[in-house]
Amino acid sequence: MRTVTFLMLALLSFGCSTTHVLDSWKAENASPLKRSTKRAVVVVANNKERRERAEAAFAEDINAVVARNLFTPEEWQDKDLVKARLLEQGFEEVVVMRVVGVEEEQTRLRGPMWSNWMGLNTPYVPKTRVDLVTSIYDITEGRLVYQLSSHTYEPTSVEDTMAEQVKAGLKRLRDDGMLVD
């Protein structure tokens, strides 16, 4: 019974995505971020549908506004107009998440190497890794204040990936002393 329970837990965890924070950076003299700050969210990705879903999930998770929704596509191309209008509307920060890479890796399954009495079998399975960089800009001062590099293995959905990214990012922000509750 114990073996069956262990195998079920192993199979369930194998299907879940995993997010790892690789690195973070904060600007000199950067003030801790406040939850009450009005912030906008931008996700940079090639696929429009996934980008929109990611922006919506990300904005909801960090209590922000999707910046793209405040502008027409033509206005969005004018960076000076976007910045001026965000400042006029009281926004202080813009959080930008970029997909910087997607890779397929081959991962060897752990366990017995002998599949049968005749030979050795080393099973490999594909594993998808999505690399992301999240940047926080203080638009009132016009500078980058924080940056986080992370990757997610086996993303199950855009919404789940955003939730994991936010959870991992908030933990790192707290660890770095950059988040005031």
Short mmCIF file of N, CA and C in Angstrom, two decimals:
data_model
loop_
_atom_site.label_atom_id
_atom_site.label_comp_id
_atom_site.label_asym_id
_atom_site.label_seq_id
_atom_site.Cartn_x
_atom_site.Cartn_y
_atom_site.Cartn_z
N MET A 1 0.82 -1.20 0.00
CA MET A 1 0.00 0.00 0.00
C MET A 1 0.86 1.26 0.00
N ARG A 2 1.93 1.24 0.78
CA ARG A 2 2.83 2.38 0.85
C ARG A 2 3.46 2.65 -0.52
N THR A 3 3.81 1.59 -1.23
CA THR A 3 4.41 1.73 -2.56
C THR A 3 3.43 2.36 -3.54
N VAL A 4 2.18 1.91 -3.49
CA VAL A 4 1.15 2.46 -4.39
C VAL A 4 0.95 3.95 -4.12
N THR A 5 0.88 4.33 -2.85
CA THR A 5 0.72 5.74 -2.49
C THR A 5 1.90 6.56 -2.99
N PHE A 6 3.10 6.05 -2.80
CA PHE A 6 4.30 6.75 -3.26
C PHE A 6 4.28 6.92 -4.78
N LEU A 7 3.93 5.86 -5.50
CA LEU A 7 3.88 5.94 -6.97
C LEU A 7 2.84 6.95 -7.44
N MET A 8 1.68 6.98 -6.78
CA MET A 8 0.64 7.94 -7.16
C MET A 8 1.12 9.38 -6.93
N LEU A 9 1.76 9.62 -5.80
CA LEU A 9 2.29 10.96 -5.53
C LEU A 9 3.36 11.34 -6.54
N ALA A 10 4.22 10.39 -6.89
CA ALA A 10 5.27 10.66 -7.87
C ALA A 10 4.67 11.00 -9.23
N LEU A 11 3.66 10.26 -9.65
CA LEU A 11 3.02 10.53 -10.94
C LEU A 11 2.31 11.87 -10.94
N LEU A 12 1.62 12.20 -9.86
CA LEU A 12 0.94 13.49 -9.78
C LEU A 12 1.92 14.64 -9.81
N SER A 13 3.04 14.52 -9.10
CA SER A 13 4.01 15.61 -9.08
C SER A 13 4.75 15.72 -10.41
N PHE A 14 4.87 14.61 -11.14
CA PHE A 14 5.55 14.66 -12.43
C PHE A 14 4.77 15.51 -13.42
N GLY A 15 3.44 15.52 -13.32
CA GLY A 15 2.60 16.28 -14.24
C GLY A 15 2.53 17.76 -13.92
N CYS A 16 3.03 18.19 -12.78
CA CYS A 16 2.95 19.59 -12.38
C CYS A 16 4.14 20.38 -12.88
N SER A 17 3.91 21.65 -13.11
CA SER A 17 5.03 22.50 -13.50
C SER A 17 5.80 22.94 -12.27
N THR A 18 7.04 23.34 -12.49
CA THR A 18 7.91 23.77 -11.40
C THR A 18 8.60 25.05 -11.82
N THR A 19 8.59 26.05 -10.95
CA THR A 19 9.24 27.32 -11.23
C THR A 19 10.44 27.49 -10.31
N HIS A 20 11.55 27.91 -10.89
CA HIS A 20 12.77 28.17 -10.13
C HIS A 20 13.24 29.60 -10.41
N VAL A 21 13.52 30.35 -9.36
CA VAL A 21 14.11 31.67 -9.52
C VAL A 21 15.62 31.47 -9.63
N LEU A 22 16.20 31.98 -10.71
CA LEU A 22 17.62 31.79 -10.95
C LEU A 22 18.46 32.91 -10.36
N ASP A 23 17.95 34.13 -10.51
CA ASP A 23 18.76 35.29 -10.13
C ASP A 23 17.84 36.49 -9.93
N SER A 24 18.28 37.42 -9.11
CA SER A 24 17.55 38.68 -8.97
C SER A 24 18.56 39.81 -8.81
N TRP A 25 18.10 41.00 -9.14
CA TRP A 25 18.95 42.20 -9.05
C TRP A 25 18.08 43.35 -8.59
N LYS A 26 18.62 44.20 -7.72
CA LYS A 26 17.90 45.41 -7.35
C LYS A 26 18.82 46.61 -7.47
N ALA A 27 18.23 47.73 -7.84
CA ALA A 27 19.00 48.96 -8.02
C ALA A 27 19.52 49.46 -6.68
N GLU A 28 20.65 50.17 -6.74
CA GLU A 28 21.16 50.80 -5.53
C GLU A 28 20.13 51.80 -5.03
N ASN A 29 19.99 51.89 -3.73
CA ASN A 29 19.04 52.81 -3.09
C ASN A 29 17.59 52.57 -3.51
N ALA A 30 17.28 51.35 -3.96
CA ALA A 30 15.90 51.04 -4.33
C ALA A 30 15.05 50.93 -3.08
N SER A 31 13.94 51.62 -3.07
CA SER A 31 13.02 51.56 -1.93
C SER A 31 12.19 50.29 -2.04
N PRO A 32 11.82 49.70 -0.91
CA PRO A 32 10.94 48.53 -0.96
C PRO A 32 9.63 48.87 -1.66
N LEU A 33 9.08 47.89 -2.35
CA LEU A 33 7.82 48.06 -3.07
C LEU A 33 6.66 47.97 -2.10
N LYS A 34 5.64 48.76 -2.34
CA LYS A 34 4.45 48.76 -1.49
C LYS A 34 3.29 48.13 -2.24
N ARG A 35 2.50 47.34 -1.56
CA ARG A 35 1.33 46.73 -2.20
C ARG A 35 0.33 47.78 -2.67
N SER A 36 0.29 48.92 -2.00
CA SER A 36 -0.69 49.97 -2.32
C SER A 36 -0.32 50.77 -3.57
N THR A 37 0.88 50.57 -4.10
CA THR A 37 1.32 51.31 -5.28
C THR A 37 0.47 50.93 -6.49
N LYS A 38 0.09 51.92 -7.28
CA LYS A 38 -0.67 51.67 -8.50
C LYS A 38 0.32 51.23 -9.58
N ARG A 39 0.13 50.01 -10.10
CA ARG A 39 1.07 49.48 -11.09
C ARG A 39 0.34 48.89 -12.28
N ALA A 40 1.04 48.90 -13.40
CA ALA A 40 0.52 48.33 -14.64
C ALA A 40 1.38 47.12 -15.01
N VAL A 41 0.79 46.21 -15.78
CA VAL A 41 1.46 44.97 -16.17
C VAL A 41 1.55 44.88 -17.68
N VAL A 42 2.70 44.41 -18.16
CA VAL A 42 2.91 44.14 -19.58
C VAL A 42 3.59 42.79 -19.68
N VAL A 43 3.08 41.91 -20.54
CA VAL A 43 3.75 40.64 -20.83
C VAL A 43 4.18 40.70 -22.28
N VAL A 44 5.45 40.43 -22.53
CA VAL A 44 6.00 40.45 -23.89
C VAL A 44 6.12 39.00 -24.36
N ALA A 45 5.28 38.65 -25.34
CA ALA A 45 5.29 37.29 -25.90
C ALA A 45 4.79 37.37 -27.33
N ASN A 46 5.20 36.43 -28.16
CA ASN A 46 4.82 36.44 -29.58
C ASN A 46 3.36 36.06 -29.81
N ASN A 47 2.85 35.10 -29.05
CA ASN A 47 1.50 34.62 -29.24
C ASN A 47 0.51 35.56 -28.54
N LYS A 48 -0.35 36.22 -29.34
CA LYS A 48 -1.26 37.25 -28.80
C LYS A 48 -2.23 36.67 -27.77
N GLU A 49 -2.83 35.53 -28.08
CA GLU A 49 -3.81 34.93 -27.16
C GLU A 49 -3.15 34.57 -25.82
N ARG A 50 -2.00 33.93 -25.87
CA ARG A 50 -1.30 33.58 -24.63
C ARG A 50 -0.86 34.82 -23.88
N ARG A 51 -0.40 35.83 -24.62
CA ARG A 51 0.02 37.08 -23.98
C ARG A 51 -1.14 37.72 -23.23
N GLU A 52 -2.30 37.79 -23.87
CA GLU A 52 -3.47 38.40 -23.24
C GLU A 52 -3.90 37.62 -22.00
N ARG A 53 -3.90 36.28 -22.11
CA ARG A 53 -4.25 35.45 -20.95
C ARG A 53 -3.23 35.63 -19.84
N ALA A 54 -1.96 35.69 -20.20
CA ALA A 54 -0.90 35.87 -19.20
C ALA A 54 -1.02 37.22 -18.52
N GLU A 55 -1.27 38.27 -19.31
CA GLU A 55 -1.42 39.61 -18.72
C GLU A 55 -2.60 39.66 -17.76
N ALA A 56 -3.71 39.06 -18.16
CA ALA A 56 -4.90 39.07 -17.30
C ALA A 56 -4.63 38.32 -15.99
N ALA A 57 -4.02 37.14 -16.10
CA ALA A 57 -3.73 36.34 -14.90
C ALA A 57 -2.71 37.04 -14.01
N PHE A 58 -1.67 37.60 -14.63
CA PHE A 58 -0.61 38.27 -13.89
C PHE A 58 -1.16 39.50 -13.16
N ALA A 59 -1.96 40.30 -13.88
CA ALA A 59 -2.54 41.51 -13.28
C ALA A 59 -3.45 41.15 -12.10
N GLU A 60 -4.23 40.10 -12.27
CA GLU A 60 -5.12 39.68 -11.18
C GLU A 60 -4.31 39.22 -9.97
N ASP A 61 -3.24 38.47 -10.21
CA ASP A 61 -2.45 37.92 -9.11
C ASP A 61 -1.71 38.99 -8.31
N ILE A 62 -1.31 40.08 -8.96
CA ILE A 62 -0.56 41.11 -8.22
C ILE A 62 -1.37 42.39 -8.03
N ASN A 63 -2.67 42.32 -8.30
CA ASN A 63 -3.56 43.47 -8.11
C ASN A 63 -3.08 44.68 -8.91
N ALA A 64 -2.97 44.48 -10.21
CA ALA A 64 -2.49 45.53 -11.11
C ALA A 64 -3.48 45.67 -12.27
N VAL A 65 -3.14 46.55 -13.20
CA VAL A 65 -3.96 46.80 -14.38
C VAL A 65 -3.14 46.41 -15.61
N VAL A 66 -3.79 45.79 -16.59
CA VAL A 66 -3.12 45.46 -17.84
C VAL A 66 -2.93 46.76 -18.63
N ALA A 67 -1.69 47.16 -18.81
CA ALA A 67 -1.38 48.45 -19.46
C ALA A 67 -1.93 48.52 -20.87
N ARG A 68 -1.83 47.44 -21.62
CA ARG A 68 -2.26 47.43 -23.01
C ARG A 68 -3.74 47.76 -23.16
N ASN A 69 -4.54 47.43 -22.15
CA ASN A 69 -5.99 47.68 -22.21
C ASN A 69 -6.34 49.16 -22.11
N LEU A 70 -5.40 49.99 -21.72
CA LEU A 70 -5.65 51.42 -21.56
C LEU A 70 -5.41 52.22 -22.84
N PHE A 71 -4.93 51.54 -23.88
CA PHE A 71 -4.51 52.24 -25.10
C PHE A 71 -5.02 51.53 -26.34
N THR A 72 -5.16 52.30 -27.43
CA THR A 72 -5.43 51.69 -28.73
C THR A 72 -4.12 51.09 -29.23
N PRO A 73 -4.16 50.17 -30.20
CA PRO A 73 -2.91 49.62 -30.73
C PRO A 73 -1.97 50.70 -31.30
N GLU A 74 -2.55 51.74 -31.90
CA GLU A 74 -1.72 52.82 -32.44
C GLU A 74 -1.05 53.61 -31.31
N GLU A 75 -1.81 53.93 -30.27
CA GLU A 75 -1.24 54.66 -29.13
C GLU A 75 -0.15 53.84 -28.44
N TRP A 76 -0.35 52.53 -28.38
CA TRP A 76 0.60 51.64 -27.70
C TRP A 76 1.99 51.73 -28.32
N GLN A 77 2.07 52.07 -29.60
CA GLN A 77 3.36 52.15 -30.28
C GLN A 77 4.15 53.40 -29.89
N ASP A 78 3.49 54.40 -29.33
CA ASP A 78 4.14 55.66 -28.94
C ASP A 78 4.53 55.59 -27.46
N LYS A 79 5.78 55.25 -27.18
CA LYS A 79 6.23 55.03 -25.80
C LYS A 79 6.11 56.28 -24.93
N ASP A 80 6.37 57.45 -25.51
CA ASP A 80 6.26 58.69 -24.73
C ASP A 80 4.81 58.95 -24.32
N LEU A 81 3.88 58.71 -25.23
CA LEU A 81 2.46 58.88 -24.93
C LEU A 81 2.02 57.90 -23.84
N VAL A 82 2.45 56.64 -23.96
CA VAL A 82 2.09 55.62 -22.97
C VAL A 82 2.59 56.02 -21.59
N LYS A 83 3.85 56.42 -21.51
CA LYS A 83 4.42 56.81 -20.21
C LYS A 83 3.68 58.02 -19.64
N ALA A 84 3.45 59.03 -20.47
CA ALA A 84 2.77 60.25 -20.00
C ALA A 84 1.37 59.94 -19.50
N ARG A 85 0.63 59.12 -20.23
CA ARG A 85 -0.74 58.81 -19.83
C ARG A 85 -0.76 57.95 -18.56
N LEU A 86 0.18 57.01 -18.44
CA LEU A 86 0.25 56.21 -17.21
C LEU A 86 0.52 57.11 -16.00
N LEU A 87 1.45 58.04 -16.17
CA LEU A 87 1.75 58.97 -15.07
C LEU A 87 0.54 59.85 -14.74
N GLU A 88 -0.17 60.33 -15.78
CA GLU A 88 -1.37 61.15 -15.57
C GLU A 88 -2.43 60.40 -14.77
N GLN A 89 -2.51 59.08 -15.00
CA GLN A 89 -3.52 58.26 -14.34
C GLN A 89 -3.05 57.75 -12.97
N GLY A 90 -1.89 58.19 -12.52
CA GLY A 90 -1.43 57.86 -11.18
C GLY A 90 -0.64 56.58 -11.03
N PHE A 91 -0.23 55.98 -12.14
CA PHE A 91 0.59 54.77 -12.05
C PHE A 91 2.01 55.14 -11.66
N GLU A 92 2.62 54.32 -10.82
CA GLU A 92 3.99 54.56 -10.37
C GLU A 92 4.96 53.50 -10.88
N GLU A 93 4.46 52.29 -11.10
CA GLU A 93 5.33 51.19 -11.52
C GLU A 93 4.73 50.45 -12.71
N VAL A 94 5.63 49.91 -13.52
CA VAL A 94 5.23 49.02 -14.60
C VAL A 94 6.02 47.73 -14.41
N VAL A 95 5.31 46.61 -14.37
CA VAL A 95 5.93 45.30 -14.23
C VAL A 95 5.88 44.63 -15.60
N VAL A 96 7.06 44.30 -16.13
CA VAL A 96 7.16 43.71 -17.46
C VAL A 96 7.70 42.29 -17.33
N MET A 97 6.97 41.33 -17.90
CA MET A 97 7.45 39.95 -17.93
C MET A 97 7.71 39.57 -19.38
N ARG A 98 8.91 39.08 -19.64
CA ARG A 98 9.30 38.69 -21.00
C ARG A 98 9.61 37.20 -21.05
N VAL A 99 9.09 36.55 -22.07
CA VAL A 99 9.50 35.18 -22.36
C VAL A 99 10.78 35.31 -23.16
N VAL A 100 11.89 34.85 -22.60
CA VAL A 100 13.18 35.00 -23.28
C VAL A 100 13.68 33.71 -23.90
N GLY A 101 12.97 32.61 -23.66
CA GLY A 101 13.37 31.36 -24.27
C GLY A 101 12.44 30.22 -23.93
N VAL A 102 12.28 29.31 -24.89
CA VAL A 102 11.54 28.08 -24.67
C VAL A 102 12.40 26.96 -25.24
N GLU A 103 12.70 25.97 -24.42
CA GLU A 103 13.58 24.89 -24.87
C GLU A 103 12.99 23.54 -24.50
N GLU A 104 13.23 22.58 -25.37
CA GLU A 104 12.89 21.18 -25.09
C GLU A 104 14.17 20.49 -24.64
N GLU A 105 14.11 19.84 -23.51
CA GLU A 105 15.26 19.09 -23.00
C GLU A 105 14.87 17.62 -22.91
N GLN A 106 15.84 16.75 -22.98
CA GLN A 106 15.61 15.33 -22.77
C GLN A 106 16.04 14.99 -21.36
N THR A 107 15.15 14.39 -20.60
CA THR A 107 15.43 14.05 -19.21
C THR A 107 15.33 12.55 -19.03
N ARG A 108 16.33 11.98 -18.37
CA ARG A 108 16.31 10.54 -18.12
C ARG A 108 15.41 10.25 -16.93
N LEU A 109 14.53 9.27 -17.11
CA LEU A 109 13.69 8.84 -16.00
C LEU A 109 14.53 8.04 -15.02
N ARG A 110 14.31 8.24 -13.77
CA ARG A 110 15.01 7.49 -12.74
C ARG A 110 14.32 6.15 -12.53
N GLY A 111 15.07 5.18 -12.10
CA GLY A 111 14.51 3.87 -11.81
C GLY A 111 15.40 2.79 -12.38
N PRO A 112 14.88 1.57 -12.45
CA PRO A 112 15.71 0.46 -12.94
C PRO A 112 16.12 0.66 -14.39
N MET A 113 17.34 0.29 -14.68
CA MET A 113 17.87 0.42 -16.03
C MET A 113 17.56 -0.82 -16.87
N TRP A 114 17.24 -1.93 -16.23
CA TRP A 114 16.99 -3.16 -16.96
C TRP A 114 15.50 -3.31 -17.17
N SER A 115 15.06 -3.15 -18.43
CA SER A 115 13.63 -3.26 -18.72
C SER A 115 13.19 -4.72 -18.80
N ASN A 116 14.11 -5.58 -19.20
CA ASN A 116 13.82 -7.01 -19.23
C ASN A 116 15.14 -7.78 -19.15
N TRP A 117 15.10 -9.07 -19.21
CA TRP A 117 16.30 -9.88 -19.03
C TRP A 117 17.27 -9.76 -20.19
N MET A 118 16.80 -9.19 -21.34
CA MET A 118 17.66 -9.17 -22.53
C MET A 118 18.48 -7.90 -22.69
N GLY A 119 18.12 -6.83 -22.02
CA GLY A 119 18.91 -5.64 -22.31
C GLY A 119 18.65 -4.46 -21.41
N LEU A 120 19.49 -3.50 -21.62
CA LEU A 120 19.48 -2.27 -20.84
C LEU A 120 18.60 -1.24 -21.54
N ASN A 121 17.79 -0.53 -20.78
CA ASN A 121 16.92 0.48 -21.35
C ASN A 121 17.02 1.74 -20.50
N THR A 122 17.40 2.84 -21.12
CA THR A 122 17.46 4.11 -20.41
C THR A 122 16.37 5.01 -21.00
N PRO A 123 15.21 5.09 -20.31
CA PRO A 123 14.11 5.89 -20.86
C PRO A 123 14.35 7.39 -20.71
N TYR A 124 14.12 8.11 -21.80
CA TYR A 124 14.22 9.57 -21.80
C TYR A 124 12.87 10.15 -22.18
N VAL A 125 12.52 11.27 -21.57
CA VAL A 125 11.27 11.95 -21.90
C VAL A 125 11.57 13.41 -22.18
N PRO A 126 10.80 14.03 -23.08
CA PRO A 126 11.01 15.45 -23.33
C PRO A 126 10.50 16.28 -22.15
N LYS A 127 11.17 17.38 -21.89
CA LYS A 127 10.79 18.28 -20.81
C LYS A 127 10.90 19.71 -21.35
N THR A 128 9.84 20.48 -21.24
CA THR A 128 9.82 21.85 -21.75
C THR A 128 10.23 22.81 -20.64
N ARG A 129 11.11 23.76 -21.01
CA ARG A 129 11.53 24.79 -20.07
C ARG A 129 11.24 26.16 -20.68
N VAL A 130 10.53 27.01 -19.93
CA VAL A 130 10.24 28.38 -20.36
C VAL A 130 11.05 29.32 -19.48
N ASP A 131 11.91 30.14 -20.11
CA ASP A 131 12.74 31.11 -19.39
C ASP A 131 12.07 32.48 -19.42
N LEU A 132 11.97 33.11 -18.25
CA LEU A 132 11.29 34.39 -18.13
C LEU A 132 12.15 35.40 -17.38
N VAL A 133 12.01 36.67 -17.75
CA VAL A 133 12.64 37.77 -17.02
C VAL A 133 11.52 38.73 -16.64
N THR A 134 11.43 39.04 -15.35
CA THR A 134 10.43 39.99 -14.86
C THR A 134 11.16 41.23 -14.37
N SER A 135 10.75 42.38 -14.88
CA SER A 135 11.40 43.65 -14.53
C SER A 135 10.37 44.60 -13.93
N ILE A 136 10.78 45.33 -12.91
CA ILE A 136 9.91 46.33 -12.29
C ILE A 136 10.54 47.70 -12.51
N TYR A 137 9.79 48.56 -13.20
CA TYR A 137 10.26 49.91 -13.51
C TYR A 137 9.50 50.93 -12.67
N ASP A 138 10.23 51.88 -12.12
CA ASP A 138 9.61 53.02 -11.44
C ASP A 138 9.48 54.10 -12.51
N ILE A 139 8.26 54.31 -13.01
CA ILE A 139 8.12 55.26 -14.12
C ILE A 139 8.14 56.71 -13.64
N THR A 140 7.96 56.93 -12.34
CA THR A 140 8.05 58.30 -11.83
C THR A 140 9.50 58.78 -11.87
N GLU A 141 10.45 57.85 -11.66
CA GLU A 141 11.88 58.19 -11.71
C GLU A 141 12.53 57.77 -13.02
N GLY A 142 11.81 56.99 -13.82
CA GLY A 142 12.34 56.54 -15.11
C GLY A 142 13.50 55.57 -14.99
N ARG A 143 13.40 54.61 -14.04
CA ARG A 143 14.52 53.67 -13.89
C ARG A 143 14.03 52.27 -13.53
N LEU A 144 14.87 51.31 -13.87
CA LEU A 144 14.65 49.92 -13.49
C LEU A 144 15.02 49.78 -12.02
N VAL A 145 14.13 49.20 -11.21
CA VAL A 145 14.43 49.05 -9.79
C VAL A 145 14.65 47.60 -9.37
N TYR A 146 14.12 46.64 -10.15
CA TYR A 146 14.26 45.24 -9.75
C TYR A 146 14.11 44.35 -10.98
N GLN A 147 14.88 43.26 -10.99
CA GLN A 147 14.77 42.31 -12.09
C GLN A 147 14.94 40.90 -11.55
N LEU A 148 14.17 39.97 -12.08
CA LEU A 148 14.14 38.60 -11.62
C LEU A 148 14.20 37.67 -12.83
N SER A 149 15.12 36.72 -12.83
CA SER A 149 15.21 35.71 -13.89
C SER A 149 14.73 34.39 -13.33
N SER A 150 13.90 33.70 -14.09
CA SER A 150 13.36 32.42 -13.62
C SER A 150 13.09 31.51 -14.80
N HIS A 151 12.89 30.24 -14.48
CA HIS A 151 12.40 29.33 -15.50
C HIS A 151 11.37 28.39 -14.91
N THR A 152 10.48 27.96 -15.78
CA THR A 152 9.41 27.05 -15.39
C THR A 152 9.53 25.80 -16.25
N TYR A 153 9.54 24.65 -15.58
CA TYR A 153 9.55 23.37 -16.29
C TYR A 153 8.13 22.86 -16.42
N GLU A 154 7.83 22.33 -17.59
CA GLU A 154 6.54 21.71 -17.88
C GLU A 154 5.35 22.59 -17.51
N PRO A 155 5.25 23.78 -18.12
CA PRO A 155 4.09 24.63 -17.81
C PRO A 155 2.80 23.94 -18.25
N THR A 156 1.82 23.91 -17.36
CA THR A 156 0.56 23.24 -17.66
C THR A 156 -0.43 24.16 -18.35
N SER A 157 -0.45 25.43 -17.95
CA SER A 157 -1.33 26.42 -18.59
C SER A 157 -0.74 27.80 -18.32
N VAL A 158 -1.18 28.76 -19.10
CA VAL A 158 -0.70 30.13 -18.92
C VAL A 158 -1.05 30.63 -17.52
N GLU A 159 -2.29 30.38 -17.09
CA GLU A 159 -2.74 30.86 -15.79
C GLU A 159 -1.94 30.23 -14.65
N ASP A 160 -1.71 28.91 -14.72
CA ASP A 160 -0.93 28.24 -13.68
C ASP A 160 0.51 28.73 -13.66
N THR A 161 1.07 28.95 -14.84
CA THR A 161 2.45 29.43 -14.92
C THR A 161 2.55 30.83 -14.31
N MET A 162 1.59 31.70 -14.60
CA MET A 162 1.61 33.05 -14.02
C MET A 162 1.49 32.98 -12.50
N ALA A 163 0.59 32.12 -12.01
CA ALA A 163 0.42 31.98 -10.56
C ALA A 163 1.72 31.52 -9.90
N GLU A 164 2.40 30.55 -10.53
CA GLU A 164 3.68 30.07 -9.98
C GLU A 164 4.74 31.15 -10.03
N GLN A 165 4.79 31.88 -11.15
CA GLN A 165 5.78 32.96 -11.28
C GLN A 165 5.57 34.02 -10.21
N VAL A 166 4.31 34.40 -10.01
CA VAL A 166 4.01 35.43 -9.00
C VAL A 166 4.39 34.93 -7.61
N LYS A 167 4.04 33.69 -7.30
CA LYS A 167 4.36 33.14 -5.98
C LYS A 167 5.87 33.12 -5.76
N ALA A 168 6.62 32.61 -6.75
CA ALA A 168 8.08 32.56 -6.63
C ALA A 168 8.68 33.96 -6.58
N GLY A 169 8.15 34.87 -7.41
CA GLY A 169 8.66 36.23 -7.44
C GLY A 169 8.42 36.98 -6.14
N LEU A 170 7.22 36.84 -5.57
CA LEU A 170 6.92 37.50 -4.31
C LEU A 170 7.80 36.97 -3.18
N LYS A 171 8.05 35.67 -3.20
CA LYS A 171 8.94 35.10 -2.18
C LYS A 171 10.33 35.71 -2.30
N ARG A 172 10.85 35.81 -3.53
CA ARG A 172 12.19 36.37 -3.72
C ARG A 172 12.20 37.86 -3.35
N LEU A 173 11.15 38.60 -3.70
CA LEU A 173 11.07 40.02 -3.32
C LEU A 173 11.13 40.17 -1.80
N ARG A 174 10.40 39.31 -1.08
CA ARG A 174 10.45 39.36 0.39
C ARG A 174 11.85 39.02 0.88
N ASP A 175 12.44 37.96 0.32
CA ASP A 175 13.79 37.53 0.73
C ASP A 175 14.81 38.64 0.48
N ASP A 176 14.62 39.41 -0.59
CA ASP A 176 15.54 40.50 -0.93
C ASP A 176 15.22 41.80 -0.20
N GLY A 177 14.20 41.77 0.66
CA GLY A 177 13.82 42.97 1.41
C GLY A 177 13.18 44.04 0.55
N MET A 178 12.58 43.63 -0.57
CA MET A 178 12.01 44.60 -1.51
C MET A 178 10.49 44.67 -1.47
N LEU A 179 9.86 44.01 -0.51
CA LEU A 179 8.40 44.02 -0.46
C LEU A 179 7.94 44.41 0.93
N VAL A 180 7.13 45.45 1.00
CA VAL A 180 6.55 45.90 2.26
C VAL A 180 5.11 45.40 2.29
N ASP A 181 4.78 44.61 3.28
CA ASP A 181 3.41 44.05 3.36
C ASP A 181 2.41 45.03 3.87
#
